[in-house]
Coordinates of C-alpha atoms and ligand atoms in Angstrom, one line a residue:
Chain J
X1 CA -5.1 13.6 47.4
X2 CA -5.7 12.9 44.2
X3 CA -2.9 12.6 41.6
X4 CA -3.2 13.3 37.8
X5 CA -1.2 10.6 35.6
X6 CA -0.1 12.5 32.6
X7 CA 1.5 10.5 29.7
X8 CA 4.5 12.6 28.7
X9 CA 6.0 12.4 25.5
X10 CA 9.6 11.0 25.0
X11 CA 10.8 14.1 24.1
X12 CA 9.0 17.5 23.9
X13 CA 9.1 19.9 20.9
X14 CA 11.4 22.7 21.1
X15 CA 10.3 26.2 21.9
X16 CA 10.2 28.2 19.0
X17 CA 12.7 31.0 18.3
X18 CA 10.1 33.6 17.2
X19 CA 12.9 36.3 16.4
X20 CA 14.3 33.9 13.9
X21 CA 11.1 33.1 11.9
X22 CA 9.9 34.2 8.8
X23 CA 6.1 34.7 7.3
X24 CA 5.1 31.6 5.5
X25 CA 3.1 33.7 3.2
X26 CA 5.2 34.9 1.4
X27 CA 8.4 33.4 2.0
X28 CA 7.6 29.5 1.8
X29 CA 4.5 29.5 -0.4
X30 CA 6.4 31.4 -3.1
X31 CA 9.3 28.6 -3.0
X32 CA 6.5 26.0 -2.9
X33 CA 4.8 27.6 -5.9
X34 CA 8.2 27.8 -8.1
X35 CA 8.6 24.0 -7.2
X36 CA 5.3 22.9 -8.4
X37 CA 5.8 25.1 -11.7
X38 CA 9.2 23.6 -12.5
X39 CA 7.8 20.3 -11.7
X40 CA 4.5 20.7 -13.7
X41 CA 6.0 22.1 -16.9
X42 CA 8.9 19.6 -16.6
X43 CA 6.4 16.9 -16.3
X44 CA 4.3 18.3 -19.4
X45 CA 7.3 18.6 -21.5
X46 CA 8.5 15.0 -20.6
X47 CA 5.0 13.8 -21.6
X48 CA 4.8 15.6 -24.6
X49 CA 8.2 14.2 -25.9
X50 CA 8.0 10.7 -24.5
X51 CA 5.1 8.5 -24.6
X52 CA 4.3 5.8 -21.7
X53 CA 5.3 2.4 -23.1
X54 CA 2.6 0.1 -24.4
X55 CA 3.5 -3.1 -25.7
X56 CA 1.0 -5.9 -27.2
X57 CA -1.5 -7.1 -25.4
X58 CA -1.2 -9.5 -22.5
X59 CA -0.7 -13.0 -23.5
X60 CA 0.0 -15.6 -20.9
X61 CA 1.5 -17.9 -23.5
X62 CA 3.9 -15.7 -24.7
X63 CA 7.1 -15.2 -22.2
X64 CA 9.3 -12.2 -23.0
X65 CA 12.8 -13.3 -22.2
X66 CA 13.8 -11.4 -19.8
X67 CA 10.9 -11.1 -17.9
X68 CA 11.0 -8.3 -15.6
X69 CA 9.4 -6.6 -12.6
X70 CA 8.8 -2.8 -12.4
X71 CA 12.3 -1.0 -12.2
X72 CA 11.8 -0.3 -8.3
X73 CA 11.8 -3.9 -7.6
X74 CA 14.5 -5.1 -9.8
X75 CA 16.5 -4.7 -6.7
X76 CA 14.7 -7.6 -5.3
X77 CA 14.6 -9.6 -8.7
X78 CA 18.6 -9.4 -8.8
X79 CA 19.0 -10.4 -5.0
X80 CA 16.8 -13.6 -6.4
X81 CA 19.4 -14.6 -8.7
X82 CA 21.8 -15.0 -5.5
X83 CA 19.7 -16.7 -2.7
X84 CA 17.0 -18.6 -1.9
X85 CA 13.9 -17.0 -3.2
X86 CA 12.0 -16.6 0.1
X87 CA 15.1 -14.6 1.6
X88 CA 15.7 -12.4 -1.5
X89 CA 12.1 -11.4 -2.1
X90 CA 10.5 -11.3 1.6
X91 CA 13.0 -11.8 4.3
X92 CA 15.6 -9.2 3.5
X93 CA 13.2 -6.5 2.5
X94 CA 11.1 -7.0 5.6
X95 CA 13.8 -7.1 8.1
X96 CA 15.5 -4.2 6.4
X97 CA 12.2 -2.0 6.5
X98 CA 12.0 -2.9 10.0
X99 CA 15.4 -2.1 10.9
X100 CA 15.1 1.2 9.2
X101 CA 11.6 2.0 11.0
X102 CA 13.5 1.3 14.1
X103 CA 16.5 3.7 13.4
X104 CA 15.0 6.3 16.0
X105 CA 14.6 4.1 18.5
X106 CA 18.4 2.9 18.4
X107 CA 19.6 6.5 18.0
X108 CA 17.9 8.4 20.6
X109 CA 20.2 11.2 21.1
X110 CA 18.6 14.6 19.7
X111 CA 22.2 16.1 19.1
X112 CA 22.9 16.9 15.5
X113 CA 19.5 17.2 14.2
X114 CA 18.1 19.7 11.6
X115 CA 21.4 20.0 10.0
X116 CA 23.1 18.2 7.1
X117 CA 26.2 15.9 8.6
X118 CA 26.1 18.0 11.8
X119 CA 28.4 15.2 13.5
X120 CA 32.2 15.2 13.3
X121 CA 33.0 12.2 11.0
X122 CA 29.7 12.2 9.4
X123 CA 30.9 12.9 6.0
X124 CA 33.6 10.7 5.9
X125 CA 31.6 7.9 7.1
X126 CA 29.2 8.6 4.5
X127 CA 31.5 8.6 1.9
X128 CA 33.5 5.6 2.9
X129 CA 30.4 3.3 3.5
X130 CA 28.8 4.4 0.2
X131 CA 32.0 3.4 -1.7
X132 CA 32.1 0.1 0.5
X133 CA 28.6 -0.6 -0.5
X134 CA 28.8 0.5 -4.1
X135 CA 32.3 -1.6 -4.9
X136 CA 31.3 -4.4 -2.5
X137 CA 27.9 -5.0 -4.2
X138 CA 29.2 -4.8 -7.7
X139 CA 32.0 -7.3 -6.8
X140 CA 29.6 -9.8 -5.2
X141 CA 27.3 -9.7 -8.6
X142 CA 30.1 -10.1 -10.9
X143 CA 31.6 -12.9 -8.9
X144 CA 28.6 -15.0 -8.3
X145 CA 27.5 -14.3 -12.3
X146 CA 30.7 -16.5 -12.7
X147 CA 31.7 -13.7 -15.3
X148 CA 34.4 -12.7 -12.5
X149 CA 36.6 -15.7 -13.3
X150 CA 36.1 -15.5 -16.7
X151 CA 37.2 -12.0 -17.0
X152 CA 40.4 -12.9 -14.8
X153 CA 41.3 -15.7 -17.0
X154 CA 40.5 -13.6 -20.2
X155 CA 42.7 -10.2 -19.2
X156 CA 45.2 -12.0 -17.0
X157 CA 45.4 -15.3 -18.1
X158 CA 44.9 -16.7 -14.7
X159 CA 42.8 -19.7 -14.0
X160 CA 42.3 -21.4 -11.1
X161 CA 42.2 -24.9 -12.5
X162 CA 39.5 -27.7 -11.6
X163 CA 40.8 -27.5 -8.2
X164 CA 39.6 -23.9 -7.6
X165 CA 36.5 -23.8 -9.9
X166 CA 34.4 -24.0 -7.0
X167 CA 35.3 -20.5 -6.4
X168 CA 34.0 -19.3 -9.7
X169 CA 30.5 -18.2 -8.1
X170 CA 28.3 -19.1 -5.1
X171 CA 26.7 -22.0 -6.9
X172 CA 29.7 -23.5 -7.9
X173 CA 30.5 -24.3 -4.3
X174 CA 27.4 -26.4 -4.5
X175 CA 28.2 -28.2 -7.6
X176 CA 32.1 -28.5 -8.1
X177 CA 32.8 -29.6 -4.6
X178 CA 32.8 -33.4 -4.0
X179 CA 30.1 -33.4 -1.3
X180 CA 29.6 -36.9 0.2
X181 CA 26.6 -38.3 -0.7
X182 CA 25.0 -38.4 2.8
X183 CA 25.5 -34.3 3.2
X184 CA 22.8 -33.8 0.7
X185 CA 20.0 -35.5 2.8
X186 CA 20.8 -35.0 6.5
X187 CA 17.6 -36.1 8.6
X188 CA 16.1 -33.0 10.7
X189 CA 16.7 -35.0 14.3
X190 CA 15.1 -34.8 16.4
X191 CA 12.2 -33.4 14.9
X192 CA 12.2 -35.4 11.5
X193 CA 8.5 -35.4 10.1
X194 CA 7.5 -32.6 12.1
X195 CA 5.1 -30.3 10.4
X196 CA 5.7 -26.5 11.2
X197 CA 3.2 -24.0 9.7
X198 CA 2.4 -26.3 6.8
X199 CA 6.0 -27.2 5.9
X200 CA 7.4 -30.7 6.8
X201 CA 10.9 -31.1 8.1
X202 CA 12.6 -34.2 6.5
X203 CA 16.0 -33.7 5.1
X204 CA 18.5 -31.0 4.9
X205 CA 20.2 -30.7 1.7
X206 CA 23.5 -29.1 3.2
X207 CA 25.3 -27.8 0.5
X208 CA 22.1 -26.2 -1.1
X209 CA 21.5 -24.8 2.4
X210 CA 25.2 -23.5 2.4
X211 CA 24.7 -21.5 -0.9
X212 CA 21.3 -20.5 -1.0
X213 CA 20.7 -19.4 2.7
X214 CA 23.9 -19.5 5.0
X215 CA 26.5 -17.8 2.7
X216 CA 24.0 -14.9 1.8
X217 CA 23.0 -14.5 5.3
X218 CA 26.6 -14.2 6.6
X219 CA 27.1 -11.7 3.6
X220 CA 24.3 -9.4 4.2
X221 CA 24.9 -9.4 8.3
X222 CA 29.0 -9.9 8.1
X223 CA 29.9 -7.1 5.7
X224 CA 27.7 -4.6 7.4
X225 CA 29.1 -5.6 10.6
X226 CA 32.6 -5.5 9.4
X227 CA 32.3 -2.1 7.8
X228 CA 31.2 -0.6 11.3
X229 CA 33.8 -2.5 13.0
X230 CA 36.5 -1.4 10.9
X231 CA 35.2 2.4 11.1
X232 CA 34.9 2.1 14.6
X233 CA 38.7 0.9 15.0
X234 CA 39.6 3.6 12.9
X235 CA 38.1 6.1 15.2
X236 CA 35.4 7.4 12.9
X237 CA 32.3 5.6 14.2
X238 CA 31.8 6.8 17.6
X239 CA 28.0 7.3 18.4
X240 CA 25.1 5.6 17.6
X241 CA 24.2 8.1 14.9
X242 CA 27.6 7.2 13.3
X243 CA 26.5 3.5 13.1
X244 CA 23.5 4.2 11.3
X245 CA 25.1 6.7 9.1
X246 CA 27.4 4.0 7.8
X247 CA 24.4 1.4 7.7
X248 CA 22.3 3.8 5.8
X249 CA 25.1 5.0 3.3
X250 CA 25.7 1.4 2.4
X251 CA 22.4 0.4 1.8
X252 CA 21.7 3.4 -0.3
X253 CA 24.7 2.4 -2.3
X254 CA 23.9 -1.2 -2.5
X255 CA 20.3 -0.7 -3.4
X256 CA 21.3 1.6 -6.0
X257 CA 24.0 -0.9 -7.5
X258 CA 21.0 -3.7 -7.2
X259 CA 18.6 -1.7 -9.0
X260 CA 20.5 -0.5 -11.6
X261 CA 22.2 -4.0 -12.4
X262 CA 18.6 -5.4 -12.3
X263 CA 17.5 -3.1 -14.7
X264 CA 20.4 -2.1 -17.3
X265 CA 22.7 -5.4 -16.9
X266 CA 20.5 -8.2 -16.9
X267 CA 20.0 -9.6 -20.4
X268 CA 18.4 -13.0 -21.5
X269 CA 18.1 -15.7 -19.1
X270 CA 19.1 -12.8 -16.7
X271 CA 22.6 -13.2 -17.7
X272 CA 25.0 -10.3 -16.7
X273 CA 25.5 -8.2 -19.8
X274 CA 26.4 -4.7 -20.7
X275 CA 23.3 -2.2 -21.3
X276 CA 23.9 -1.7 -25.0
X277 CA 23.8 -5.7 -25.5
X278 CA 20.4 -5.8 -23.6
X279 CA 17.7 -7.5 -26.0
X280 CA 14.1 -8.9 -25.3
X281 CA 12.7 -11.8 -27.1
X282 CA 9.2 -12.3 -27.0
X283 CA 8.6 -16.0 -27.7
X284 CA 7.4 -19.2 -26.6
X285 CA 10.4 -20.7 -24.5
X286 CA 12.4 -23.2 -26.7
X287 CA 10.9 -22.1 -30.1
X288 CA 12.6 -19.1 -30.4
Chain E
X1 CA 0.6 80.6 0.0
X2 CA -0.3 76.8 -1.6
X3 CA -3.2 74.9 0.1
X4 CA -2.4 71.3 0.5
X5 CA -5.3 69.2 -0.3
X6 CA -5.0 65.5 0.3
X7 CA -4.6 63.5 -2.6
X8 CA -7.7 61.6 -3.3
X9 CA -7.3 57.8 -3.9
X10 CA -5.9 57.0 -7.1
X11 CA -7.4 54.8 -9.7
X12 CA -5.5 51.6 -8.6
X13 CA -6.5 52.2 -5.1
X14 CA -10.3 52.3 -6.1
X15 CA -9.7 49.1 -8.5
X16 CA -8.3 47.3 -5.6
X17 CA -10.9 48.2 -3.0
X18 CA -13.4 47.1 -5.4
X19 CA -11.6 43.6 -5.9
X20 CA -10.8 42.8 -2.8
X21 CA -13.0 44.5 -0.3
X22 CA -16.2 43.7 -1.7
X23 CA -18.9 41.6 0.0
X24 CA -18.5 38.6 -2.3
X25 CA -14.7 38.4 -2.0
X26 CA -14.7 38.9 2.1
X27 CA -17.2 36.1 2.1
X28 CA -14.8 33.6 0.7
X29 CA -11.4 34.8 1.9
X30 CA -12.1 36.3 5.4
X31 CA -8.8 38.3 5.0
X32 CA -8.2 41.3 2.7
X33 CA -5.3 40.7 -0.1
X34 CA -2.2 39.4 1.6
X35 CA -0.1 42.4 1.4
X36 CA 0.4 43.3 5.2
X37 CA 2.2 41.1 7.6
X38 CA -1.3 40.9 9.5
X39 CA -3.1 39.8 6.5
X40 CA -0.3 37.5 5.3
X41 CA -0.6 35.5 8.8
X42 CA -4.5 35.4 8.6
X43 CA -4.4 34.0 5.0
X44 CA -2.1 31.3 6.0
X45 CA -4.2 30.7 9.4
X46 CA -7.6 30.9 7.8
X47 CA -7.3 28.8 4.8
X48 CA -7.9 25.5 5.0
X49 CA -5.3 24.2 2.5
X50 CA -2.7 26.9 3.4
X51 CA -2.9 26.3 7.4
X52 CA -1.3 22.9 6.8
X53 CA 1.6 25.3 7.2
X54 CA 2.3 27.3 10.6
X55 CA 1.9 30.7 9.8
X56 CA 5.7 31.6 10.6
X57 CA 8.6 29.2 10.3
X58 CA 12.3 29.1 10.9
X59 CA 14.4 31.2 8.6
X60 CA 16.8 28.1 8.1
X61 CA 14.1 25.9 6.5
X62 CA 12.7 28.2 4.0
X63 CA 16.4 27.5 2.3
X64 CA 16.0 25.5 -0.7
X65 CA 18.8 23.5 0.2
X66 CA 17.7 22.3 3.4
X67 CA 14.6 20.2 2.2
X68 CA 15.0 20.7 -1.6
X69 CA 11.4 20.8 -1.4
X70 CA 11.3 16.8 -1.6
X71 CA 8.5 16.1 0.8
X72 CA 6.0 19.0 -0.5
X73 CA 6.9 17.6 -4.0
X74 CA 6.0 14.1 -3.1
X75 CA 2.7 15.3 -1.9
X76 CA 2.2 17.5 -5.3
X77 CA 3.0 14.3 -7.0
X78 CA 0.4 12.4 -5.1
X79 CA -2.2 15.3 -5.9
X80 CA -1.3 15.4 -9.6
X81 CA -1.5 11.6 -9.9
X82 CA -5.0 11.8 -8.3
X83 CA -6.4 14.5 -11.1
X84 CA -4.9 12.4 -14.1
X85 CA -6.1 9.4 -12.5
X86 CA -9.5 10.6 -12.3
X87 CA -9.5 11.5 -16.0
X88 CA -8.0 8.0 -16.9
X89 CA -10.9 6.5 -14.8
X90 CA -13.4 8.1 -17.2
X91 CA -12.4 6.1 -20.0
X92 CA -10.8 2.8 -18.7
X93 CA -12.7 -0.2 -17.7
X94 CA -10.7 -3.0 -15.7
X95 CA -11.9 -5.8 -17.5
X96 CA -9.6 -8.2 -19.4
X97 CA -11.7 -7.7 -22.8
X98 CA -11.5 -4.2 -22.4
X99 CA -8.5 -2.9 -20.5
X100 CA -6.0 -3.0 -23.5
X101 CA -8.1 -1.4 -26.2
X102 CA -9.3 1.2 -23.5
X103 CA -5.6 2.4 -23.2
X104 CA -5.4 2.2 -26.9
X105 CA -8.1 4.4 -27.1
X106 CA -7.2 6.8 -24.5
X107 CA -3.9 7.2 -26.7
X108 CA -5.7 7.8 -30.1
X109 CA -9.4 8.8 -29.8
X110 CA -9.6 10.8 -26.3
X111 CA -8.8 14.7 -26.7
X112 CA -5.3 14.8 -24.6
X113 CA -5.5 11.2 -23.7
X114 CA -2.1 10.1 -24.5
X115 CA -0.9 13.3 -22.5
X116 CA -2.9 12.4 -19.5
X117 CA -1.6 8.7 -19.6
X118 CA 2.0 10.1 -19.9
X119 CA 1.6 12.6 -17.0
X120 CA 0.2 9.7 -14.9
X121 CA 3.1 7.5 -16.0
X122 CA 6.2 9.9 -15.6
X123 CA 4.5 11.3 -12.2
X124 CA 4.3 8.0 -10.5
X125 CA 8.0 7.3 -11.6
X126 CA 8.8 11.0 -10.3
X127 CA 7.1 10.0 -6.9
X128 CA 8.7 6.7 -6.1
X129 CA 12.1 8.7 -6.8
X130 CA 11.2 11.8 -4.7
X131 CA 10.1 10.0 -1.4
X132 CA 13.1 8.0 -1.7
X133 CA 15.3 10.9 -2.1
X134 CA 13.0 12.6 0.7
X135 CA 13.9 9.9 3.2
X136 CA 17.7 10.4 2.3
X137 CA 17.2 14.0 3.0
X138 CA 15.5 13.5 6.4
X139 CA 18.1 10.8 7.4
X140 CA 21.0 13.0 6.6
X141 CA 19.5 15.9 8.4
X142 CA 19.0 13.6 11.4
X143 CA 15.4 14.7 11.3
X144 CA 14.1 11.3 12.8
X145 CA 15.8 11.8 16.0
X146 CA 13.4 12.7 19.2
X147 CA 10.7 13.9 19.3
X148 CA 10.4 13.0 15.7
X149 CA 10.9 9.0 16.1
X150 CA 7.1 8.1 15.0
X151 CA 6.9 10.3 12.1
X152 CA 9.7 8.6 10.8
X153 CA 8.0 5.4 11.0
X154 CA 4.7 6.9 9.5
X155 CA 7.3 7.8 6.5
X156 CA 8.3 4.3 6.2
X157 CA 4.9 3.1 6.1
X158 CA 4.4 5.7 3.3
X159 CA 7.3 4.5 1.4
X160 CA 5.9 1.3 1.3
X161 CA 2.7 2.4 0.1
X162 CA 3.9 4.5 -2.6
X163 CA 5.8 1.4 -3.9
X164 CA 2.6 -0.6 -3.7
X165 CA 0.4 2.2 -5.6
X166 CA 2.9 2.0 -8.4
X167 CA 2.8 -1.7 -8.3
X168 CA -0.8 -2.1 -8.7
X169 CA -1.0 0.6 -11.2
X170 CA 1.7 -1.2 -13.2
X171 CA -1.1 -4.2 -14.2
X172 CA -3.7 -2.0 -15.6
X173 CA -2.8 -1.3 -19.1
X174 CA -3.0 -4.8 -19.8
X175 CA -0.1 -5.2 -22.0
X176 CA 3.0 -7.7 -22.1
X177 CA 5.0 -5.3 -20.0
X178 CA 2.2 -5.2 -17.5
X179 CA 1.2 -8.9 -17.4
X180 CA 4.9 -10.3 -17.1
X181 CA 6.1 -7.7 -14.6
X182 CA 3.1 -8.5 -12.1
X183 CA 3.9 -12.2 -12.6
X184 CA 7.6 -11.9 -11.6
X185 CA 6.4 -9.3 -8.8
X186 CA 3.8 -11.4 -7.3
X187 CA 5.9 -14.7 -7.8
X188 CA 8.6 -12.7 -5.3
X189 CA 5.7 -12.1 -2.7
X190 CA 4.6 -16.0 -3.2
X191 CA 8.0 -16.9 -2.4
X192 CA 7.5 -15.9 1.5
X193 CA 7.9 -18.6 4.2
X194 CA 4.3 -19.8 5.3
X195 CA 1.9 -16.7 4.3
X196 CA 3.8 -16.3 0.8
X197 CA 1.5 -18.4 -1.6
X198 CA -1.6 -17.3 0.5
X199 CA -0.7 -13.7 0.0
X200 CA 0.0 -14.4 -4.0
X201 CA -3.5 -15.9 -4.2
X202 CA -5.2 -13.4 -2.1
X203 CA -3.3 -10.6 -4.3
X204 CA -4.2 -12.5 -7.8
X205 CA -7.5 -13.7 -7.0
X206 CA -6.4 -16.9 -8.4
X207 CA -3.1 -19.0 -9.1
X208 CA -2.0 -16.8 -11.7
X209 CA -2.6 -13.2 -13.3
X210 CA -6.0 -13.1 -14.7
X211 CA -9.3 -11.2 -14.8
X212 CA -9.7 -11.7 -11.0
X213 CA -6.1 -10.0 -10.6
X214 CA -7.0 -6.9 -12.8
X215 CA -10.2 -6.0 -10.7
X216 CA -8.2 -6.4 -7.4
X217 CA -5.1 -4.5 -8.3
X218 CA -7.9 -1.7 -9.9
X219 CA -9.8 -1.5 -6.5
X220 CA -6.5 -1.4 -4.6
X221 CA -5.0 1.3 -7.1
X222 CA -7.8 3.8 -7.5
X223 CA -9.4 3.6 -3.6
X224 CA -7.7 1.2 -1.2
X225 CA -4.2 2.3 -1.2
X226 CA -5.1 6.0 -2.0
X227 CA -7.3 6.3 0.8
X228 CA -4.3 4.6 3.2
X229 CA -1.8 6.9 1.9
X230 CA -4.0 9.9 2.1
X231 CA -4.7 8.8 6.0
X232 CA -0.9 8.4 6.5
X233 CA 0.1 11.6 4.8
X234 CA -2.7 13.4 7.2
X235 CA -0.8 11.8 9.8
X236 CA 2.6 12.8 8.8
X237 CA 1.7 16.4 8.3
X238 CA -0.2 17.0 11.7
X239 CA 2.8 15.3 13.4
X240 CA 5.4 17.6 11.7
X241 CA 3.1 20.4 13.3
X242 CA 2.9 18.7 16.6
X243 CA 6.7 17.7 16.7
X244 CA 7.3 21.7 16.6
X245 CA 7.6 22.3 12.9
X246 CA 10.9 20.9 11.0
X247 CA 14.0 19.6 13.2
X248 CA 16.6 22.3 13.6
X249 CA 20.0 22.3 15.8
X250 CA 19.3 22.3 19.4
Ligands
LIG1 C1 4.2 9.8 0.2 C2 5.2 10.1 1.1 C3 5.5 11.3 1.7 C4 5.2 12.6 1.7 C5 4.0 13.3 0.7 C6 6.0 13.4 2.7 C7 5.9 14.7 3.0 C8 6.5 15.3 3.9 C9 6.6 16.7 3.6 C10 5.7 17.8 2.9 C11 7.5 17.2 4.9 C12 7.9 18.7 5.3 C13 9.3 18.9 5.0 C14 9.9 18.4 3.8 O1 9.4 18.6 2.6 O2 11.1 17.8 3.7 C15 8.0 15.9 5.6 C16 8.8 15.8 6.4 C17 9.1 14.8 7.2 N1 8.8 13.4 6.6 FE1 7.9 13.0 5.2 N2 6.8 12.7 3.2 C18 6.8 11.2 2.6 C19 7.4 10.1 3.1 C20 8.4 10.0 4.1 C21 9.5 9.2 4.1 C22 9.3 7.9 3.3 C23 9.9 9.4 5.2 C24 11.2 8.5 6.1 C25 11.4 7.3 6.4 C26 9.6 10.7 6.0 C27 9.9 11.2 7.0 C28 9.7 12.5 7.3 C29 10.2 13.2 8.6 C30 11.0 12.5 9.8 C31 10.0 14.6 8.4 C32 10.1 15.7 9.5 C33 11.6 16.5 8.9 C34 12.1 17.4 9.6 O3 11.7 17.6 10.9 O4 12.9 18.0 9.0 N3 8.5 11.0 5.0 N4 7.4 14.9 4.8

């Protein structure tokens, strides 16, 4: 007897509810038409009122200060200020895209689809995580810019003095602590001198590694885990869907803050300034 | 006793008949004017563009607040960008000598050139925003859940392609904004471990932004990436239909 092996999809489409259906023409086509018209007219109006920017012709000898990537990459450029370049520019975004792509394979329950905030605590989780992402990201940016310590001193007259100067920003942990001489070149035993994929392993600069890789990794992994843990202890996060709600909402808030701060709050030399203090100078570095 | 005579066709009826039931019309549209449920379904099912839709959909999905039309508008931006992009291609030559001057010419001497360039630019920004918002709406309605897992993955790929399309277009005006943004952007890509420097070299066709980068970005921008995006959009739309239309509560 022959048996046929039929590949079955993980989940089948739901049967249709014919009596609940409306005709695409006119009900949907009409809405699509209106939406398209509204966008066409708005964009025509915008294009009539505001011209696309065109600066001077490209010149490799004249570096504008600050030089910025297109706005949707400024979140990465902002991250770049706080950690190792490869991490900020490539590893973090790639890992996040993979995590996001894997969402449906982590949360496989088909309960609660097709409706906004269908599960019990979803609104609370979303709002709480968005607030944490927003406040947390701004807090970290301000702290690491060194402006946090400066403002605390200016407004409240509190200063940690030179003993606590290493807490002023991430970089000061490397610069202000009395790291022993040997800690900046710890040999990579036992594979010292080994070359892996074009990179030769010789010595580890521990303070730099701590500041550029270890702490940022701890923050990027630890904070979301902590958020989910706290919401779980509170009894809000119960299902895998809830975990994703916290993760995604925190991400959207953090992503928004990073984009905004990279776009509107980074002035010359990528210093943290208010948007109204933003200036761009076009000049040859060192001769301005 | 009054004799009832059936009313003859009115002028409007005759006109309607001439317009929508003539030989030429019917050779193009197999159906009559969509004013009866039968014709309305036929028009959607037999028109190549409209048949991206099913003929009937669940009534909760036509509520604006369910999708906010975000996916549809993302696609609409893609179409608009294609049209304005083709118009810009008539005038733009991707060489270091000409690129900047061509953009200036488009703005000053080409009829409606400035308008075309502005439309292309603002639509590109709008598309990036709309695609992101679409992703948020899909997430918060839990529409990535089974059986739509793979379509969510296709979506993530489309998000990346949208960013790349916008990024490659950014260099083309060859002004200071373009040049330095791409310098910063490709430096970010270049910092990747192992593959970074190679990727950067491959993208730029050299160690820094120059003539070879311009032609590479142009080729990717006007043919490579749009083709890829179109393929993935086709898969995206096909899968929506295959997965039983939009997600709805069990
Ligand atoms: C170029 C970009 C994109 C285009 C043109 C596009 C287009 C569309 C359209 C027209 C729909 C129909 C419903 C609606 O309008 O919401 C849809 C649904 C969907 N999209 Fe996209 N999309 C894009 C990007 C994305 C992204 C970035 C994601 C997620 C990461 C995504 C995931 C989905 C899913 C899962 C559905 C099914 C929704 C449901 O069943 O309710 N798409 N898309």
